[in-house]
Amino acid sequence: MPNVYTCTMNLAIDLFIETDQLVPKVVNRTLDDDVQANGKGVNVSLVLKMLGIESTALGFRGGFTGKYIDEYLNAKEIQTDFVEVDGITRINVFTQVNSEKQEYKLVNQGPVISKKATADLIQKVKKIQAGDYLCVSGSLPRGVSPKILVEISKICQERDIFLILDTSYAEVLDCLKYHPYLLKPNEEEIATWFGKKKLTKEECIVYAKELISRGAKNVLLSLGGLGGVFLSEEVCIEGNSPKGKVVNTACAGDTLLGTFVGGILKNKEPSSNLQQSLAAGSSTAFRKGLTDFSDVRELMKQIRMKNREKVK
């Protein structure tokens, strides 16, 4: 099996808090709290590990928080090869206030990445071997231009690396001439890329086909509660989302992607791969943390797959 690398340039520790109320100028006691090593690529590595697939996590880490993420992944027997940077990896805070039935999300910026650290990361990418997979996910930290996505895409094409992109930057469109192996946009991202405020499901699929026409080899389109679509020049397959109580959608897309990549590596047929991936993504959405895959088989029974008109 080829080597798999995930790249999270803006790592984070996520602190989840539950409280009955949030009142200013007084001490608010919490009911529950949870700390999770996070970042979209980190989640992909964690999902792959649960599927029995090894990966190496790349990115930038700083301070005691970056060390915590490193140690957390190592404890899960996931290899890491982070670039050490000045400052500290960010901590994000998500507070669930029960009396208001609201969640407050505080997402920090994280450290500023130097040009040297950026160059060091690029060197790590250049060491990836032909036939290996690189999954670049999430937002970019301060100091790193979105143009790095184009640079990485060019390197991957030159070195025959299977590049997977899961990021919202418009520069993804500039990467298409280098034929990335897989893009994973959601409905908001694909609308923004094509200068639209909002798209219907059918319009999303039309623009996903446009991504294929412009050079992407495959597209995994996440449509939230409406399910998802997998497209290539050969197939266009759609599946619905199973029903359940949504608790947290933050990591559902990462679970969808990680499961799908795992299916590719295990040579799963696209339709069954998408079905399992949609179930896994929903399983994550229906709980506080990542899925443990215990309910995925049952959720798959709710998902109906259908073939749509091919791109070509």
CSV table of C-alpha atoms in Angstrom, one decimal:
chain,number,residue,atom,x,y,z
A,1,MET,CA,0.0,0.0,0.0
A,2,PRO,CA,1.3,3.5,-0.8
A,3,ASN,CA,2.3,5.9,2.0
A,4,VAL,CA,-0.3,8.5,3.0
A,5,TYR,CA,0.5,12.0,4.3
A,6,THR,CA,-1.9,14.5,5.8
A,7,CYS,CA,-1.0,18.2,6.0
A,8,THR,CA,-2.6,20.5,8.5
A,9,MET,CA,-0.9,23.9,8.4
A,10,ASN,CA,-3.1,25.5,11.0
A,11,LEU,CA,-3.3,22.9,13.8
A,12,ALA,CA,-5.5,23.5,16.8
A,13,ILE,CA,-6.5,22.2,20.2
A,14,ASP,CA,-10.3,22.4,20.5
A,15,LEU,CA,-11.7,23.0,24.0
A,16,PHE,CA,-15.4,22.0,24.2
A,17,ILE,CA,-17.4,23.4,27.1
A,18,GLU,CA,-21.0,22.7,28.2
A,19,THR,CA,-22.6,25.1,30.7
A,20,ASP,CA,-26.2,25.8,31.7
A,21,GLN,CA,-25.8,29.6,31.3
A,22,LEU,CA,-23.2,32.2,30.3
A,23,VAL,CA,-23.6,35.3,32.3
A,24,PRO,CA,-21.1,38.3,32.2
A,25,LYS,CA,-19.1,39.4,35.3
A,26,VAL,CA,-19.8,36.2,37.3
A,27,VAL,CA,-18.1,32.8,37.6
A,28,ASN,CA,-19.9,30.4,35.2
A,29,ARG,CA,-19.5,26.8,36.3
A,30,THR,CA,-19.2,24.2,33.5
A,31,LEU,CA,-21.1,20.9,33.4
A,32,ASP,CA,-18.7,19.2,31.1
A,33,ASP,CA,-15.5,19.8,29.1
A,34,ASP,CA,-13.4,18.0,26.6
A,35,VAL,CA,-10.0,18.7,24.9
A,36,GLN,CA,-9.3,17.4,21.4
A,37,ALA,CA,-6.3,17.5,19.1
A,38,ASN,CA,-7.8,19.0,16.0
A,39,GLY,CA,-7.2,20.2,12.5
A,40,LYS,CA,-8.8,18.8,9.3
A,41,GLY,CA,-5.8,16.8,8.3
A,42,VAL,CA,-5.3,15.5,11.8
A,43,ASN,CA,-8.9,14.2,11.7
A,44,VAL,CA,-8.2,12.5,8.4
A,45,SER,CA,-5.2,10.7,10.0
A,46,LEU,CA,-7.3,9.6,13.0
A,47,VAL,CA,-10.1,8.2,10.7
A,48,LEU,CA,-7.6,6.4,8.5
A,49,LYS,CA,-6.0,4.9,11.6
A,50,MET,CA,-9.4,3.5,12.7
A,51,LEU,CA,-9.7,1.9,9.2
A,52,GLY,CA,-6.3,0.3,9.7
A,53,ILE,CA,-4.4,2.6,7.4
A,54,GLU,CA,-1.2,4.3,8.5
A,55,SER,CA,-0.4,7.9,7.7
A,56,THR,CA,2.1,10.6,8.6
A,57,ALA,CA,0.8,14.0,9.8
A,58,LEU,CA,2.6,17.1,8.4
A,59,GLY,CA,2.2,20.8,9.3
A,60,PHE,CA,3.4,23.4,11.7
A,61,ARG,CA,3.5,23.0,15.5
A,62,GLY,CA,4.4,25.5,18.1
A,63,GLY,CA,4.8,25.6,21.9
A,64,PHE,CA,3.3,23.3,24.5
A,65,THR,CA,0.0,23.1,22.5
A,66,GLY,CA,1.8,21.9,19.4
A,67,LYS,CA,3.7,19.3,21.6
A,68,TYR,CA,0.4,18.1,23.0
A,69,ILE,CA,-1.0,17.4,19.5
A,70,ASP,CA,2.3,15.6,18.6
A,71,GLU,CA,2.1,13.4,21.7
A,72,TYR,CA,-1.6,12.8,21.2
A,73,LEU,CA,-1.1,11.5,17.7
A,74,ASN,CA,1.9,9.4,18.7
A,75,ALA,CA,-0.1,7.8,21.4
A,76,LYS,CA,-2.6,6.8,18.7
A,77,GLU,CA,0.4,5.3,16.8
A,78,ILE,CA,0.2,8.0,14.1
A,79,GLN,CA,3.5,9.2,12.8
A,80,THR,CA,4.2,13.0,12.8
A,81,ASP,CA,6.7,15.1,11.0
A,82,PHE,CA,5.8,18.7,11.9
A,83,VAL,CA,7.9,21.8,11.4
A,84,GLU,CA,8.6,23.4,14.7
A,85,VAL,CA,7.7,27.2,14.7
A,86,ASP,CA,7.8,30.1,17.1
A,87,GLY,CA,4.7,30.9,19.2
A,88,ILE,CA,2.1,28.4,20.2
A,89,THR,CA,-0.4,26.3,18.3
A,90,ARG,CA,-3.9,27.9,18.7
A,91,ILE,CA,-6.6,26.8,21.2
A,92,ASN,CA,-10.2,27.2,20.0
A,93,VAL,CA,-13.1,27.3,22.4
A,94,PHE,CA,-16.6,26.0,21.7
A,95,THR,CA,-19.1,26.7,24.4
A,96,GLN,CA,-22.6,25.0,24.5
A,97,VAL,CA,-25.0,27.1,26.5
A,98,ASN,CA,-28.0,24.9,27.4
A,99,SER,CA,-30.3,27.7,28.6
A,100,GLU,CA,-30.0,29.4,25.2
A,101,LYS,CA,-29.7,26.2,23.1
A,102,GLN,CA,-26.8,28.0,21.4
A,103,GLU,CA,-23.1,27.2,20.7
A,104,TYR,CA,-20.5,30.0,20.9
A,105,LYS,CA,-17.4,29.4,18.7
A,106,LEU,CA,-14.2,31.3,19.4
A,107,VAL,CA,-11.5,30.4,16.8
A,108,ASN,CA,-8.1,31.9,17.3
A,109,GLN,CA,-5.5,32.8,14.6
A,110,GLY,CA,-2.5,30.9,15.8
A,111,PRO,CA,1.2,31.7,15.3
A,112,VAL,CA,2.7,33.6,12.4
A,113,ILE,CA,4.7,31.2,10.2
A,114,SER,CA,8.1,32.4,8.9
A,115,LYS,CA,9.3,32.0,5.4
A,116,LYS,CA,11.9,29.6,6.6
A,117,ALA,CA,9.3,27.3,8.2
A,118,THR,CA,7.2,27.4,5.1
A,119,ALA,CA,10.3,26.5,3.0
A,120,ASP,CA,11.0,23.6,5.4
A,121,LEU,CA,7.4,22.3,4.9
A,122,ILE,CA,7.8,22.4,1.1
A,123,GLN,CA,11.0,20.4,1.4
A,124,LYS,CA,9.1,17.7,3.3
A,125,VAL,CA,6.5,17.6,0.5
A,126,LYS,CA,9.3,17.2,-2.1
A,127,LYS,CA,10.5,14.1,-0.2
A,128,ILE,CA,7.2,12.3,-0.8
A,129,GLN,CA,7.6,9.5,-3.2
A,130,ALA,CA,5.8,8.9,-6.5
A,131,GLY,CA,2.6,7.0,-6.0
A,132,ASP,CA,2.1,8.2,-2.5
A,133,TYR,CA,-0.9,10.3,-1.3
A,134,LEU,CA,-0.9,13.8,0.2
A,135,CYS,CA,-4.0,15.2,1.7
A,136,VAL,CA,-3.8,19.0,2.3
A,137,SER,CA,-6.7,20.2,4.5
A,138,GLY,CA,-8.0,23.3,6.2
A,139,SER,CA,-7.2,26.9,6.7
A,140,LEU,CA,-3.7,28.5,6.4
A,141,PRO,CA,-2.0,30.2,9.3
A,142,ARG,CA,-0.8,33.8,9.2
A,143,GLY,CA,2.3,34.2,7.1
A,144,VAL,CA,1.4,31.5,4.6
A,145,SER,CA,0.0,32.6,1.3
A,146,PRO,CA,-2.7,30.6,-0.4
A,147,LYS,CA,-0.3,30.4,-3.4
A,148,ILE,CA,1.4,27.6,-1.5
A,149,LEU,CA,-1.5,25.4,-2.6
A,150,VAL,CA,-0.5,26.0,-6.3
A,151,GLU,CA,3.1,25.3,-5.5
A,152,ILE,CA,2.3,22.1,-3.8
A,153,SER,CA,0.0,21.1,-6.7
A,154,LYS,CA,2.8,21.7,-9.2
A,155,ILE,CA,5.2,19.6,-7.0
A,156,CYS,CA,2.7,16.7,-6.8
A,157,GLN,CA,2.1,16.7,-10.6
A,158,GLU,CA,5.9,16.7,-11.3
A,159,ARG,CA,6.5,13.9,-8.8
A,160,ASP,CA,3.4,11.7,-9.6
A,161,ILE,CA,2.0,12.2,-6.0
A,162,PHE,CA,-1.8,11.8,-5.6
A,163,LEU,CA,-2.8,15.2,-4.2
A,164,ILE,CA,-6.1,15.6,-2.3
A,165,LEU,CA,-7.2,19.2,-1.5
A,166,ASP,CA,-9.8,20.1,1.1
A,167,THR,CA,-9.6,23.8,1.6
A,168,SER,CA,-11.9,26.8,0.8
A,169,TYR,CA,-9.4,29.2,-0.9
A,170,ALA,CA,-10.2,30.4,-4.4
A,171,GLU,CA,-6.6,29.5,-5.3
A,172,VAL,CA,-7.9,25.9,-5.6
A,173,LEU,CA,-9.1,26.9,-9.1
A,174,ASP,CA,-5.5,27.8,-10.0
A,175,CYS,CA,-4.4,24.3,-8.9
A,176,LEU,CA,-6.6,22.6,-11.5
A,177,LYS,CA,-4.1,22.9,-14.3
A,178,TYR,CA,-1.9,20.5,-12.3
A,179,HIS,CA,-4.6,17.9,-12.2
A,180,PRO,CA,-5.1,17.2,-8.4
A,181,TYR,CA,-6.3,13.7,-7.7
A,182,LEU,CA,-9.3,14.7,-5.6
A,183,LEU,CA,-11.1,17.9,-4.4
A,184,LYS,CA,-13.6,17.9,-1.6
A,185,PRO,CA,-15.6,21.1,-1.7
A,186,ASN,CA,-18.9,21.6,0.2
A,187,GLU,CA,-21.8,23.6,-1.2
A,188,GLU,CA,-20.6,26.9,0.3
A,189,GLU,CA,-17.1,26.6,-1.1
A,190,ILE,CA,-18.1,25.6,-4.6
A,191,ALA,CA,-20.5,28.6,-4.7
A,192,THR,CA,-17.8,31.0,-3.6
A,193,TRP,CA,-15.3,29.6,-6.1
A,194,PHE,CA,-17.7,30.4,-9.0
A,195,GLY,CA,-18.8,33.8,-7.7
A,196,LYS,CA,-22.3,32.7,-6.5
A,197,LYS,CA,-24.0,33.5,-3.2
A,198,LYS,CA,-25.9,30.2,-3.0
A,199,LEU,CA,-26.5,27.2,-5.2
A,200,THR,CA,-29.1,24.5,-5.3
A,201,LYS,CA,-28.0,20.9,-5.2
A,202,GLU,CA,-28.3,20.6,-8.9
A,203,GLU,CA,-26.3,23.7,-9.5
A,204,CYS,CA,-23.6,22.4,-7.1
A,205,ILE,CA,-23.3,19.2,-9.2
A,206,VAL,CA,-23.1,21.3,-12.4
A,207,TYR,CA,-20.1,23.3,-11.0
A,208,ALA,CA,-18.5,20.1,-9.6
A,209,LYS,CA,-18.6,18.7,-13.2
A,210,GLU,CA,-16.9,22.0,-14.3
A,211,LEU,CA,-14.1,21.3,-11.8
A,212,ILE,CA,-13.6,18.0,-13.6
A,213,SER,CA,-13.6,19.7,-17.0
A,214,ARG,CA,-11.0,22.1,-15.8
A,215,GLY,CA,-8.6,19.5,-14.6
A,216,ALA,CA,-9.5,17.8,-11.4
A,217,LYS,CA,-9.4,14.0,-11.7
A,218,ASN,CA,-12.1,13.4,-9.0
A,219,VAL,CA,-14.5,15.5,-6.9
A,220,LEU,CA,-16.1,14.5,-3.6
A,221,LEU,CA,-18.9,17.0,-3.2
A,222,SER,CA,-20.2,17.3,0.4
A,223,LEU,CA,-23.8,18.6,0.6
A,224,GLY,CA,-24.4,18.4,4.3
A,225,GLY,CA,-27.9,17.2,5.1
A,226,LEU,CA,-28.5,16.5,1.4
A,227,GLY,CA,-25.8,13.9,1.2
A,228,GLY,CA,-22.9,13.9,-1.2
A,229,VAL,CA,-21.8,13.2,-4.8
A,230,PHE,CA,-18.7,11.6,-6.2
A,231,LEU,CA,-17.7,12.6,-9.7
A,232,SER,CA,-15.0,11.7,-12.2
A,233,GLU,CA,-14.9,11.5,-16.0
A,234,GLU,CA,-16.3,8.0,-15.7
A,235,VAL,CA,-18.9,8.2,-13.0
A,236,CYS,CA,-21.3,10.5,-11.2
A,237,ILE,CA,-22.8,8.9,-8.1
A,238,GLU,CA,-25.1,10.5,-5.5
A,239,GLY,CA,-26.2,9.4,-2.0
A,240,ASN,CA,-28.5,10.9,0.6
A,241,SER,CA,-27.7,11.5,4.2
A,242,PRO,CA,-29.1,9.2,6.9
A,243,LYS,CA,-31.4,10.7,9.5
A,244,GLY,CA,-30.3,11.4,13.1
A,245,LYS,CA,-29.9,14.1,15.7
A,246,VAL,CA,-27.1,16.5,14.7
A,247,VAL,CA,-24.8,17.3,17.6
A,248,ASN,CA,-21.7,18.8,15.9
A,249,THR,CA,-21.0,19.0,12.1
A,250,ALA,CA,-17.4,20.4,12.6
A,251,CYS,CA,-15.6,17.2,11.8
A,252,ALA,CA,-18.2,15.4,9.6
A,253,GLY,CA,-16.5,16.5,6.4
A,254,ASP,CA,-13.1,15.3,7.5
A,255,THR,CA,-14.7,11.9,8.4
A,256,LEU,CA,-16.3,11.7,5.0
A,257,LEU,CA,-13.0,12.4,3.3
A,258,GLY,CA,-10.9,10.2,5.5
A,259,THR,CA,-13.3,7.3,5.0
A,260,PHE,CA,-13.4,7.8,1.3
A,261,VAL,CA,-9.6,8.0,0.9
A,262,GLY,CA,-9.4,4.8,3.0
A,263,GLY,CA,-11.9,3.1,0.6
A,264,ILE,CA,-9.8,4.2,-2.4
A,265,LEU,CA,-6.7,2.7,-0.8
A,266,LYS,CA,-8.6,-0.5,-0.2
A,267,ASN,CA,-9.8,-0.6,-3.8
A,268,LYS,CA,-13.5,-0.2,-2.9
A,269,GLU,CA,-16.0,0.2,-5.6
A,270,PRO,CA,-17.0,4.0,-5.8
A,271,SER,CA,-20.7,3.6,-5.0
A,272,SER,CA,-20.2,1.5,-1.9
A,273,ASN,CA,-17.2,3.7,-0.9
A,274,LEU,CA,-19.4,6.8,-1.0
A,275,GLN,CA,-22.2,5.1,0.9
A,276,GLN,CA,-19.9,4.1,3.7
A,277,SER,CA,-18.3,7.5,3.7
A,278,LEU,CA,-21.6,9.3,4.0
A,279,ALA,CA,-22.6,7.1,6.8
A,280,ALA,CA,-19.3,7.7,8.7
A,281,GLY,CA,-19.6,11.5,8.2
A,282,SER,CA,-23.1,11.4,9.6
A,283,SER,CA,-22.0,9.2,12.5
A,284,THR,CA,-19.5,11.9,13.5
A,285,ALA,CA,-22.2,14.6,13.1
A,286,PHE,CA,-24.5,12.7,15.5
A,287,ARG,CA,-21.9,12.7,18.3
A,288,LYS,CA,-19.5,15.0,20.1
A,289,GLY,CA,-16.3,13.6,18.7
A,290,LEU,CA,-15.2,11.5,15.7
A,291,THR,CA,-17.1,8.4,14.8
A,292,ASP,CA,-15.9,5.1,16.2
A,293,PHE,CA,-17.6,3.3,13.2
A,294,SER,CA,-19.8,1.3,15.6
A,295,ASP,CA,-23.1,2.6,14.0
A,296,VAL,CA,-21.9,3.1,10.4
A,297,ARG,CA,-23.2,-0.2,9.1
A,298,GLU,CA,-26.7,0.6,10.4
A,299,LEU,CA,-26.6,4.1,9.0
A,300,MET,CA,-25.6,2.8,5.6
A,301,LYS,CA,-29.0,1.0,5.4
A,302,GLN,CA,-30.7,4.4,5.2
A,303,ILE,CA,-28.5,5.6,2.3
A,304,ARG,CA,-29.8,5.1,-1.3
A,305,MET,CA,-27.2,5.4,-4.1
A,306,LYS,CA,-28.0,6.4,-7.6
A,307,ASN,CA,-26.0,7.0,-10.8
A,308,ARG,CA,-26.4,10.3,-12.5
A,309,GLU,CA,-25.3,11.6,-15.9
A,310,LYS,CA,-21.5,11.3,-16.4
A,311,VAL,CA,-19.3,14.4,-16.9
A,312,LYS,CA,-18.4,13.2,-20.4
